[in-house]
XYZ file of C-alpha atoms in Angstrom:
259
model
C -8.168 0.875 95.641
C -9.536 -2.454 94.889
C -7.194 -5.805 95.074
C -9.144 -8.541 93.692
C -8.363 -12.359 94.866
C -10.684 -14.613 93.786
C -13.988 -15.430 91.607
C -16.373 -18.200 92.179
C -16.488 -18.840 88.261
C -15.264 -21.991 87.110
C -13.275 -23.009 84.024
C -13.930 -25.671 82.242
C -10.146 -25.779 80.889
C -6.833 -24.721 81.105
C -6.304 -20.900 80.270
C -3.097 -21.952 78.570
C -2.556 -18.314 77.029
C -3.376 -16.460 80.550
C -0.793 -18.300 82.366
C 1.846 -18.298 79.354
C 1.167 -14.512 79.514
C 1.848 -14.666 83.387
C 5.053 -16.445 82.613
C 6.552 -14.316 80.087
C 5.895 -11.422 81.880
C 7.540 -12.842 84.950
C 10.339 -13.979 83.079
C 11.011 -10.566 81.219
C 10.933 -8.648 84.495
C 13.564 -11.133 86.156
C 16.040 -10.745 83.265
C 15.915 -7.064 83.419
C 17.317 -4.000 85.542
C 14.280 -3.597 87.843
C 14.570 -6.770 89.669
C 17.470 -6.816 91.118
C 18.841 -10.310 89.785
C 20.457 -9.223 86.934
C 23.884 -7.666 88.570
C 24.924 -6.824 85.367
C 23.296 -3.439 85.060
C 25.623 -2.519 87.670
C 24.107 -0.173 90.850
C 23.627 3.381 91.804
C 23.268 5.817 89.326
C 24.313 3.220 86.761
C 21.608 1.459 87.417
C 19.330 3.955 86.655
C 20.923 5.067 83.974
C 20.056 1.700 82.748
C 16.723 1.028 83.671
C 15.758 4.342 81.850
C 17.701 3.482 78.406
C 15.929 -0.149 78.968
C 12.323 1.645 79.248
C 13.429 4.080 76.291
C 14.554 1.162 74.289
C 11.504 -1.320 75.046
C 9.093 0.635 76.214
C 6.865 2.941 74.550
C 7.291 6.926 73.963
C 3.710 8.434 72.426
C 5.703 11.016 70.646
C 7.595 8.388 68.744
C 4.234 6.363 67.497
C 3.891 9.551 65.421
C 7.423 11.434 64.828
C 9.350 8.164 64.510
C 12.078 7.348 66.734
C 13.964 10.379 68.803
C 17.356 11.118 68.929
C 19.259 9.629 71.366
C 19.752 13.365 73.057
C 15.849 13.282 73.286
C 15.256 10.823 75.485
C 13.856 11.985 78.960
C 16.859 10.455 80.767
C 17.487 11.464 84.798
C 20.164 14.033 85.515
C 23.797 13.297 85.012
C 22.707 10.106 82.241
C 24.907 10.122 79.163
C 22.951 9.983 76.112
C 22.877 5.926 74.945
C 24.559 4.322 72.214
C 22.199 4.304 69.635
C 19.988 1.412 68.716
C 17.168 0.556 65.882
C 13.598 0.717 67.318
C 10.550 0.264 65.599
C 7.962 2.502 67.132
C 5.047 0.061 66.298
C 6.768 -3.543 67.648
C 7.398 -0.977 71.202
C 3.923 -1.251 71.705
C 3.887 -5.113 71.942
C 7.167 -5.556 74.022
C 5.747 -2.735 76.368
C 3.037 -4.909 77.286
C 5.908 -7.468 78.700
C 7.904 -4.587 80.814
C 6.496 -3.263 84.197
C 8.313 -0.206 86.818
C 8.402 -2.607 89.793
C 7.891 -5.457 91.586
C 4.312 -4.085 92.650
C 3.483 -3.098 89.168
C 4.105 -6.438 88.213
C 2.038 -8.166 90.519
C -0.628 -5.927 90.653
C -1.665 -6.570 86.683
C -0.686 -10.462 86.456
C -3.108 -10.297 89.769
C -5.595 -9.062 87.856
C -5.286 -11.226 84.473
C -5.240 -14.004 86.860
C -8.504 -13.689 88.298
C -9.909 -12.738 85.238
C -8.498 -13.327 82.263
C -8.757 -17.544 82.663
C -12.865 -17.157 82.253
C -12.561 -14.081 79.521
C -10.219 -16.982 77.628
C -12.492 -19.772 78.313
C -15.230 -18.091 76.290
C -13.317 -16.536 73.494
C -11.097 -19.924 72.681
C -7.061 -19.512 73.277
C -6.055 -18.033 69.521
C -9.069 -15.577 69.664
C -8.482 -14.393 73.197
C -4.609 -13.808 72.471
C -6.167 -11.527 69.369
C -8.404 -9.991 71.737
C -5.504 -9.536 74.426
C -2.675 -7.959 71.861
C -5.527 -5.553 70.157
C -6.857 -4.254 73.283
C -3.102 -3.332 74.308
C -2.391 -1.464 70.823
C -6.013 0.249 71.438
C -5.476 1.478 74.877
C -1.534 2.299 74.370
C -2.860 4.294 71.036
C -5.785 5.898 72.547
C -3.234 7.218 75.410
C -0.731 8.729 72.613
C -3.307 10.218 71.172
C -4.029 12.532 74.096
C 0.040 12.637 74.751
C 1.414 12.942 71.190
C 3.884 15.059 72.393
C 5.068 13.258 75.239
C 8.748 11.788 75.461
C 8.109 9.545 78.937
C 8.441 5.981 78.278
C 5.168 3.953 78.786
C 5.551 0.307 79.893
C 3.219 -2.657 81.724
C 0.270 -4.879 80.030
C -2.409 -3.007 82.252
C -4.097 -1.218 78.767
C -4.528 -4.925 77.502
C -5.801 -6.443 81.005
C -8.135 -3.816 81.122
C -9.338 -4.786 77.977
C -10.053 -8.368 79.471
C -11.747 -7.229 82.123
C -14.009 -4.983 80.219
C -14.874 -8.521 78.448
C -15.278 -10.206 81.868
C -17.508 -7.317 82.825
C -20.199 -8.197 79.928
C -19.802 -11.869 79.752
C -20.342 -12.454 83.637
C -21.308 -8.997 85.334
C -23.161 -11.145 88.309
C -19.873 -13.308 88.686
C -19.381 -13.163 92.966
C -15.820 -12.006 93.260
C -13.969 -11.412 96.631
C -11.774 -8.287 96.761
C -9.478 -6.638 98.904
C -10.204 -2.865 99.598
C -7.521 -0.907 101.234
C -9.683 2.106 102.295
C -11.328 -0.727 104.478
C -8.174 -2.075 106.266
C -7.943 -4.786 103.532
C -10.765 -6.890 104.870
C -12.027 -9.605 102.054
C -15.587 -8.899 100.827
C -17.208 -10.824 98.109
C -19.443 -8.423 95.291
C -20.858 -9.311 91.802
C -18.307 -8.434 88.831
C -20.471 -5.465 87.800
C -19.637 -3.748 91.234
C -16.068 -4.508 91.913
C -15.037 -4.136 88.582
C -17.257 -1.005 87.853
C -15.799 0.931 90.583
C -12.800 -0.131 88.968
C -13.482 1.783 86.515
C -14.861 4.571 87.707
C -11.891 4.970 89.660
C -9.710 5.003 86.358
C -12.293 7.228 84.880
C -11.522 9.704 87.506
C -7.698 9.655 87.743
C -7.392 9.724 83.649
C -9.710 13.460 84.224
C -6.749 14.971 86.214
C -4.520 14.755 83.089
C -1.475 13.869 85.519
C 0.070 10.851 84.259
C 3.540 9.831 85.071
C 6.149 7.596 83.960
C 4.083 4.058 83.680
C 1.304 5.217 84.836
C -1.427 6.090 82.030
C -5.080 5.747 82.951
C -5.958 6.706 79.838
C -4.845 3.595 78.397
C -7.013 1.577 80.997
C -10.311 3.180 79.648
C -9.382 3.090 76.481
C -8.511 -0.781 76.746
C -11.422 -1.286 79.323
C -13.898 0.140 76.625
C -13.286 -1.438 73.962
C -13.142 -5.117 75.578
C -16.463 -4.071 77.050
C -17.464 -3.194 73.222
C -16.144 -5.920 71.901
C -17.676 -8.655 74.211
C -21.265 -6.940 73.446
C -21.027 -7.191 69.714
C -19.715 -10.734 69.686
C -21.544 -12.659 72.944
C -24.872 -10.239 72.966
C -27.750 -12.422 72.440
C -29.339 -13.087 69.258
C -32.944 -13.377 67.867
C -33.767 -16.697 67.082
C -35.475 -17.366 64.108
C -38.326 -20.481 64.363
C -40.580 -22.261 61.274
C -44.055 -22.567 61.487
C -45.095 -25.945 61.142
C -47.604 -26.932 59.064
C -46.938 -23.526 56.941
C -47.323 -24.416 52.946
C -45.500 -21.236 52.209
C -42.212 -22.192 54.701
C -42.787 -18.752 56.655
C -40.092 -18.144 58.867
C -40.806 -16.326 61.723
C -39.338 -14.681 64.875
């Protein structure tokens, strides 16, 4: 519902980390069976065979974050999919390699959209090592805070939107009147330019909304993007909110400090 292109907020240097993020991302979905480049996944119902043992193995399954890894008869495979081979999976490391995976080519350009346009200033403030912190927490948050609410559930969870949401709840607080020009479908896709706290607050009201129908799919988990949205909002406030500065009185013989 809302496609966002550009901001008029400069950086004053290179958002290394957003674009290496970008990269691998870009990279990981080219090498595997969604794509269409890698011909050795085969085709057909091999295929998808494939790309649902490659979600299973990579992605993230909320029941397994608390009942360890299922059997390989478990998995939510489609109809007529012989169980896999099995393979060693560490339930906590899926989280992080789930934030590299995505279910298409729109899924994938879709969130590197988004951590494009905003993750470069979000960076800019925090410093490169702090903002890859920032990035990698906000994904375990929001991927947590969703199998919570699913603990039960055996779909495999995969994309980096949990984490981007997390930098945009940052970029929300650090520069809410930051013009940014968006696309809005419901408007035949005609460019308008709003402050930050608009776009990206119907943004969020919109995930807000769809999380409160409960219906979450395979990928899809907008749960995860309030969670992650949240708590970069959160975590922006504690750390960038302005402080009280303390001032000496001159001339004081007792040093008084006051505010």
């Amino acid at each position: 519902m809302v496609i966002p292109v550009y901001d008029k907020n400069p950086v004053r240097r290179t958002p290394v980390v957003t674009y290496a993020l970008i990269a691998l991302c870009t990279v990981v979905f080219l090498l595997g069976p969604l794509s269409g480049f890698n011909a050795s996944y085969g085709s057909g119902d091999k295929l998808q065979c494939a790309q649902a043992v490659y979600f299973a193995h990579w992605g993230v399954i909320p029941s397994e974050l608390f009942h360890g890894q299922l059997p390989m008869d478990r998995l939510d495979l489609p109809a007529g999919c012989a169980a896999p081979h099995a393979y060693a999976k560490s339930p906590l490391l899926s989280v992080l390699t789930a934030m590299f995976l995505h279910g298409s080519w729109l899924h994938l350009i879709g969130n590197m959209l988004f951590l494009y346009v905003f993750g470069d200033n979000v960076e800019n403030r925090m410093g490169r090592v702090r903002f890859a912190l920032f990035y990698l927490v906000a994904g375990y948050l929001a991927t947590y805070g969703f199998a919570l609410a699913n603990p039960e559930s055996t779909q495999s969870l995969v994309g980096a939107s949990g984490a981007i949401s997390g930098a945009l709840g940052a970029y929300l607080y650090l520069y809410p009147k930051a013009r940014v020009t968006s696309l809005f479908p419901f408007l035949f896709f005609i460019p308008l330019r709003f402050p930050a706290w608009m776009v990206l607050g119907f943004w969020f009201v919109l995930q807000w909304l769809a999380a409160q129908t409960g219906n979450n799919g395979p990928g899809v988990a907008y749960l995860a993007h309030v969670v992650g949205f949240a708590f970069g909002f959160l975590c922006a406030w504690v750390c960038y909110r302005p402080r009280r500065k303390l001032s000496v009185v001159v001339g004081s013989t007792q040093g008084d400090i006051q505010p």
